[in-house]
mmCIF file with all atom_site columns, C-alpha atoms in Angstrom:
data_model
loop_
_atom_site.group_PDB
_atom_site.id
_atom_site.type_symbol
_atom_site.label_atom_id
_atom_site.label_alt_id
_atom_site.label_comp_id
_atom_site.label_asym_id
_atom_site.label_entity_id
_atom_site.label_seq_id
_atom_site.pdbx_PDB_ins_code
_atom_site.Cartn_x
_atom_site.Cartn_y
_atom_site.Cartn_z
_atom_site.occupancy
_atom_site.B_iso_or_equiv
_atom_site.pdbx_formal_charge
_atom_site.auth_seq_id
_atom_site.auth_comp_id
_atom_site.auth_asym_id
_atom_site.auth_atom_id
_atom_site.pdbx_PDB_model_num
ATOM 1   C CA . UNK L 1 1   ? -11.480 -5.526  6.157  1.00 90.00 ? 1   UNK L CA 1
ATOM 2   C CA . UNK L 1 2   ? -8.430  -5.124  8.166  1.00 95.00 ? 2   UNK L CA 1
ATOM 3   C CA . UNK L 1 3   ? -7.806  -5.523  12.030 1.00 96.00 ? 3   UNK L CA 1
ATOM 4   C CA . UNK L 1 4   ? -5.149  -4.157  14.525 1.00 97.00 ? 4   UNK L CA 1
ATOM 5   C CA . UNK L 1 5   ? -4.183  -5.386  17.707 1.00 95.00 ? 5   UNK L CA 1
ATOM 6   C CA . UNK L 1 6   ? -1.781  -3.656  19.593 1.00 95.00 ? 6   UNK L CA 1
ATOM 7   C CA . UNK L 1 7   ? 0.707   -5.006  22.895 1.00 94.00 ? 7   UNK L CA 1
ATOM 8   C CA . UNK L 1 8   ? 2.521   -3.591  25.105 1.00 95.00 ? 8   UNK L CA 1
ATOM 9   C CA . UNK L 1 9   ? 2.457   -0.073  26.566 1.00 92.00 ? 9   UNK L CA 1
ATOM 10  C CA . UNK L 1 10  ? 1.982   0.638   30.611 1.00 96.00 ? 10  UNK L CA 1
ATOM 11  C CA . UNK L 1 11  ? 3.809   2.738   32.746 1.00 97.00 ? 11  UNK L CA 1
ATOM 12  C CA . UNK L 1 12  ? 7.171   3.679   32.810 1.00 97.00 ? 12  UNK L CA 1
ATOM 13  C CA . UNK L 1 13  ? 9.820   5.856   35.260 1.00 98.00 ? 13  UNK L CA 1
ATOM 14  C CA . UNK L 1 14  ? 11.386  8.841   32.944 1.00 98.00 ? 14  UNK L CA 1
ATOM 15  C CA . UNK L 1 15  ? 14.443  7.542   31.052 1.00 98.00 ? 15  UNK L CA 1
ATOM 16  C CA . UNK L 1 16  ? 12.581  4.223   31.314 1.00 98.00 ? 16  UNK L CA 1
ATOM 17  C CA . UNK L 1 17  ? 11.848  1.983   27.644 1.00 98.00 ? 17  UNK L CA 1
ATOM 18  C CA . UNK L 1 18  ? 9.019   0.720   26.260 1.00 98.00 ? 18  UNK L CA 1
ATOM 19  C CA . UNK L 1 19  ? 7.929   -1.663  23.286 1.00 98.00 ? 19  UNK L CA 1
ATOM 20  C CA . UNK L 1 20  ? 4.317   -1.842  21.476 1.00 98.00 ? 20  UNK L CA 1
ATOM 21  C CA . UNK L 1 21  ? 3.844   -3.811  18.992 1.00 98.00 ? 21  UNK L CA 1
ATOM 22  C CA . UNK L 1 22  ? 0.418   -3.992  16.403 1.00 98.00 ? 22  UNK L CA 1
ATOM 23  C CA . UNK L 1 23  ? -0.438  -7.096  14.109 1.00 97.00 ? 23  UNK L CA 1
ATOM 24  C CA . UNK L 1 24  ? -2.525  -6.093  11.049 1.00 97.00 ? 24  UNK L CA 1
ATOM 25  C CA . UNK L 1 25  ? -4.743  -8.938  9.552  1.00 96.00 ? 25  UNK L CA 1
ATOM 26  C CA . UNK L 1 26  ? -7.124  -9.166  6.767  1.00 95.00 ? 26  UNK L CA 1
ATOM 27  C CA . UNK L 1 27  ? -7.080  -7.981  3.432  1.00 93.00 ? 27  UNK L CA 1
ATOM 28  C CA . UNK L 1 28  ? -3.533  -6.276  2.975  1.00 91.00 ? 28  UNK L CA 1
ATOM 29  C CA . UNK L 1 29  ? -2.071  -5.339  -0.191 1.00 91.00 ? 29  UNK L CA 1
ATOM 30  C CA . UNK L 1 30  ? 1.739   -5.644  -0.583 1.00 87.00 ? 30  UNK L CA 1
ATOM 31  C CA . UNK L 1 31  ? 2.297   -1.743  -0.381 1.00 86.00 ? 31  UNK L CA 1
ATOM 32  C CA . UNK L 1 32  ? 1.458   -0.414  2.178  1.00 92.00 ? 32  UNK L CA 1
ATOM 33  C CA . UNK L 1 33  ? 2.579   2.011   5.576  1.00 97.00 ? 33  UNK L CA 1
ATOM 34  C CA . UNK L 1 34  ? 2.571   0.928   8.797  1.00 97.00 ? 34  UNK L CA 1
ATOM 35  C CA . UNK L 1 35  ? 3.026   3.363   11.973 1.00 98.00 ? 35  UNK L CA 1
ATOM 36  C CA . UNK L 1 36  ? 2.204   4.522   15.653 1.00 98.00 ? 36  UNK L CA 1
ATOM 37  C CA . UNK L 1 37  ? 0.253   8.398   16.071 1.00 98.00 ? 37  UNK L CA 1
ATOM 38  C CA . UNK L 1 38  ? -0.276  9.411   19.860 1.00 97.00 ? 38  UNK L CA 1
ATOM 39  C CA . UNK L 1 39  ? -2.717  11.647  21.273 1.00 95.00 ? 39  UNK L CA 1
ATOM 40  C CA . UNK L 1 40  ? -2.999  13.323  24.756 1.00 94.00 ? 40  UNK L CA 1
ATOM 41  C CA . UNK L 1 41  ? -6.467  15.192  26.201 1.00 88.00 ? 41  UNK L CA 1
ATOM 42  C CA . UNK L 1 42  ? -7.317  17.799  24.507 1.00 89.00 ? 42  UNK L CA 1
ATOM 43  C CA . UNK L 1 43  ? -4.694  17.818  21.571 1.00 90.00 ? 43  UNK L CA 1
ATOM 44  C CA . UNK L 1 44  ? -4.571  16.924  18.258 1.00 92.00 ? 44  UNK L CA 1
ATOM 45  C CA . UNK L 1 45  ? -3.492  13.756  17.213 1.00 93.00 ? 45  UNK L CA 1
ATOM 46  C CA . UNK L 1 46  ? 0.553   13.226  16.122 1.00 96.00 ? 46  UNK L CA 1
ATOM 47  C CA . UNK L 1 47  ? 2.429   11.346  13.864 1.00 97.00 ? 47  UNK L CA 1
ATOM 48  C CA . UNK L 1 48  ? 5.246   9.381   16.151 1.00 98.00 ? 48  UNK L CA 1
ATOM 49  C CA . UNK L 1 49  ? 6.833   7.410   13.749 1.00 98.00 ? 49  UNK L CA 1
ATOM 50  C CA . UNK L 1 50  ? 5.968   5.269   10.223 1.00 98.00 ? 50  UNK L CA 1
ATOM 51  C CA . UNK L 1 51  ? 7.183   2.773   8.385  1.00 98.00 ? 51  UNK L CA 1
ATOM 52  C CA . UNK L 1 52  ? 6.624   1.604   4.551  1.00 96.00 ? 52  UNK L CA 1
ATOM 53  C CA . UNK L 1 53  ? 6.522   -1.453  3.222  1.00 93.00 ? 53  UNK L CA 1
ATOM 54  C CA . UNK L 1 54  ? 9.391   -0.328  1.361  1.00 94.00 ? 54  UNK L CA 1
ATOM 55  C CA . UNK L 1 55  ? 11.301  0.481   4.404  1.00 95.00 ? 55  UNK L CA 1
ATOM 56  C CA . UNK L 1 56  ? 11.168  4.364   4.488  1.00 97.00 ? 56  UNK L CA 1
ATOM 57  C CA . UNK L 1 57  ? 11.003  5.206   8.339  1.00 98.00 ? 57  UNK L CA 1
ATOM 58  C CA . UNK L 1 58  ? 9.673   8.288   8.964  1.00 98.00 ? 58  UNK L CA 1
ATOM 59  C CA . UNK L 1 59  ? 9.984   9.545   12.854 1.00 98.00 ? 59  UNK L CA 1
ATOM 60  C CA . UNK L 1 60  ? 8.236   12.985  14.428 1.00 97.00 ? 60  UNK L CA 1
ATOM 61  C CA . UNK L 1 61  ? 11.192  15.366  15.410 1.00 97.00 ? 61  UNK L CA 1
ATOM 62  C CA . UNK L 1 62  ? 11.085  15.092  19.271 1.00 96.00 ? 62  UNK L CA 1
ATOM 63  C CA . UNK L 1 63  ? 11.352  11.207  19.220 1.00 98.00 ? 63  UNK L CA 1
ATOM 64  C CA . UNK L 1 64  ? 14.104  10.698  16.715 1.00 98.00 ? 64  UNK L CA 1
ATOM 65  C CA . UNK L 1 65  ? 16.876  9.354   17.888 1.00 97.00 ? 65  UNK L CA 1
ATOM 66  C CA . UNK L 1 66  ? 15.088  8.263   21.116 1.00 98.00 ? 66  UNK L CA 1
ATOM 67  C CA . UNK L 1 67  ? 12.382  6.153   19.351 1.00 98.00 ? 67  UNK L CA 1
ATOM 68  C CA . UNK L 1 68  ? 12.912  3.134   16.654 1.00 98.00 ? 68  UNK L CA 1
ATOM 69  C CA . UNK L 1 69  ? 10.127  1.355   14.797 1.00 98.00 ? 69  UNK L CA 1
ATOM 70  C CA . UNK L 1 70  ? 10.583  -1.827  12.740 1.00 98.00 ? 70  UNK L CA 1
ATOM 71  C CA . UNK L 1 71  ? 8.581   -4.267  11.270 1.00 97.00 ? 71  UNK L CA 1
ATOM 72  C CA . UNK L 1 72  ? 8.362   -7.692  10.366 1.00 96.00 ? 72  UNK L CA 1
ATOM 73  C CA . UNK L 1 73  ? 6.905   -7.886  6.169  1.00 93.00 ? 73  UNK L CA 1
ATOM 74  C CA . UNK L 1 74  ? 5.989   -11.520 6.753  1.00 93.00 ? 74  UNK L CA 1
ATOM 75  C CA . UNK L 1 75  ? 3.523   -11.326 9.659  1.00 94.00 ? 75  UNK L CA 1
ATOM 76  C CA . UNK L 1 76  ? 2.071   -7.877  9.210  1.00 94.00 ? 76  UNK L CA 1
ATOM 77  C CA . UNK L 1 77  ? 3.917   -6.645  12.035 1.00 97.00 ? 77  UNK L CA 1
ATOM 78  C CA . UNK L 1 78  ? 5.310   -3.283  13.304 1.00 98.00 ? 78  UNK L CA 1
ATOM 79  C CA . UNK L 1 79  ? 7.381   -2.632  16.778 1.00 98.00 ? 79  UNK L CA 1
ATOM 80  C CA . UNK L 1 80  ? 7.834   0.588   17.911 1.00 98.00 ? 80  UNK L CA 1
ATOM 81  C CA . UNK L 1 81  ? 10.990  0.666   20.525 1.00 98.00 ? 81  UNK L CA 1
ATOM 82  C CA . UNK L 1 82  ? 10.724  4.055   23.432 1.00 98.00 ? 82  UNK L CA 1
ATOM 83  C CA . UNK L 1 83  ? 13.719  4.347   25.088 1.00 98.00 ? 83  UNK L CA 1
ATOM 84  C CA . UNK L 1 84  ? 14.800  7.736   27.583 1.00 98.00 ? 84  UNK L CA 1
ATOM 85  C CA . UNK L 1 85  ? 11.111  8.243   28.034 1.00 98.00 ? 85  UNK L CA 1
ATOM 86  C CA . UNK L 1 86  ? 9.928   11.267  29.078 1.00 97.00 ? 86  UNK L CA 1
ATOM 87  C CA . UNK L 1 87  ? 6.734   12.737  30.843 1.00 96.00 ? 87  UNK L CA 1
ATOM 88  C CA . UNK L 1 88  ? 5.873   14.264  27.461 1.00 96.00 ? 88  UNK L CA 1
ATOM 89  C CA . UNK L 1 89  ? 5.705   11.047  25.922 1.00 97.00 ? 89  UNK L CA 1
ATOM 90  C CA . UNK L 1 90  ? 2.399   10.254  28.256 1.00 97.00 ? 90  UNK L CA 1
ATOM 91  C CA . UNK L 1 91  ? -0.192  9.378   25.330 1.00 97.00 ? 91  UNK L CA 1
ATOM 92  C CA . UNK L 1 92  ? -2.419  7.112   23.813 1.00 97.00 ? 92  UNK L CA 1
ATOM 93  C CA . UNK L 1 93  ? -0.564  5.101   21.065 1.00 98.00 ? 93  UNK L CA 1
ATOM 94  C CA . UNK L 1 94  ? -2.647  4.133   18.076 1.00 97.00 ? 94  UNK L CA 1
ATOM 95  C CA . UNK L 1 95  ? -1.318  1.661   15.431 1.00 97.00 ? 95  UNK L CA 1
ATOM 96  C CA . UNK L 1 96  ? -2.341  1.985   12.074 1.00 97.00 ? 96  UNK L CA 1
ATOM 97  C CA . UNK L 1 97  ? -1.793  0.858   8.462  1.00 97.00 ? 97  UNK L CA 1
ATOM 98  C CA . UNK L 1 98  ? -2.477  2.160   5.104  1.00 96.00 ? 98  UNK L CA 1
ATOM 99  C CA . UNK L 1 99  ? -3.489  -0.094  2.732  1.00 94.00 ? 99  UNK L CA 1
ATOM 100 C CA . UNK L 1 100 ? -5.356  -0.016  -0.459 1.00 93.00 ? 100 UNK L CA 1
ATOM 101 C CA . UNK L 1 101 ? -5.495  4.377   0.325  1.00 93.00 ? 101 UNK L CA 1
ATOM 102 C CA . UNK L 1 102 ? -7.950  3.603   3.105  1.00 95.00 ? 102 UNK L CA 1
ATOM 103 C CA . UNK L 1 103 ? -6.357  4.098   7.120  1.00 95.00 ? 103 UNK L CA 1
ATOM 104 C CA . UNK L 1 104 ? -6.916  1.416   9.426  1.00 96.00 ? 104 UNK L CA 1
ATOM 105 C CA . UNK L 1 105 ? -6.889  2.081   13.441 1.00 95.00 ? 105 UNK L CA 1
ATOM 106 C CA . UNK L 1 106 ? -6.196  0.166   16.080 1.00 96.00 ? 106 UNK L CA 1
ATOM 107 C CA . UNK L 1 107 ? -7.863  0.689   19.100 1.00 95.00 ? 107 UNK L CA 1
ATOM 108 C CA . UNK L 1 108 ? -4.780  2.491   21.362 1.00 95.00 ? 108 UNK L CA 1
ATOM 109 C CA . UNK L 1 109 ? -2.548  1.439   24.340 1.00 96.00 ? 109 UNK L CA 1
ATOM 110 C CA . UNK L 1 110 ? -1.622  3.805   27.294 1.00 97.00 ? 110 UNK L CA 1
ATOM 111 C CA . UNK L 1 111 ? 1.847   4.191   27.846 1.00 98.00 ? 111 UNK L CA 1
ATOM 112 C CA . UNK L 1 112 ? 2.657   6.740   30.949 1.00 98.00 ? 112 UNK L CA 1
ATOM 113 C CA . UNK L 1 113 ? 5.844   8.179   31.766 1.00 98.00 ? 113 UNK L CA 1
ATOM 114 C CA . UNK L 1 114 ? 5.688   9.081   35.601 1.00 96.00 ? 114 UNK L CA 1
ATOM 115 C CA . UNK L 1 115 ? 8.247   8.351   38.637 1.00 95.00 ? 115 UNK L CA 1
#
């Protein structure tokens, strides 16, 4: 079993920045991928960014150039630095890890971009 604990999120004005972090604990295999999805009411969950244990990063087109994902491999922690935030970025952001072929999810943290 794997547990994920997220921190960060909150209210920010358009154009502002926010940082999220997520730490995984439990049985984690060396080969894994961590990342973030986001979801708004009535819409499908969308992948925001991911980073593999090998350091390969992927971003949704809508956040490229604005968001940056990084990892602390020793502590199984993933970070999401979000810059130049837009109202359309408002969502619940959920951290995940794929390890041993299984997805594990955090509870999610709300990011609200509004003036």
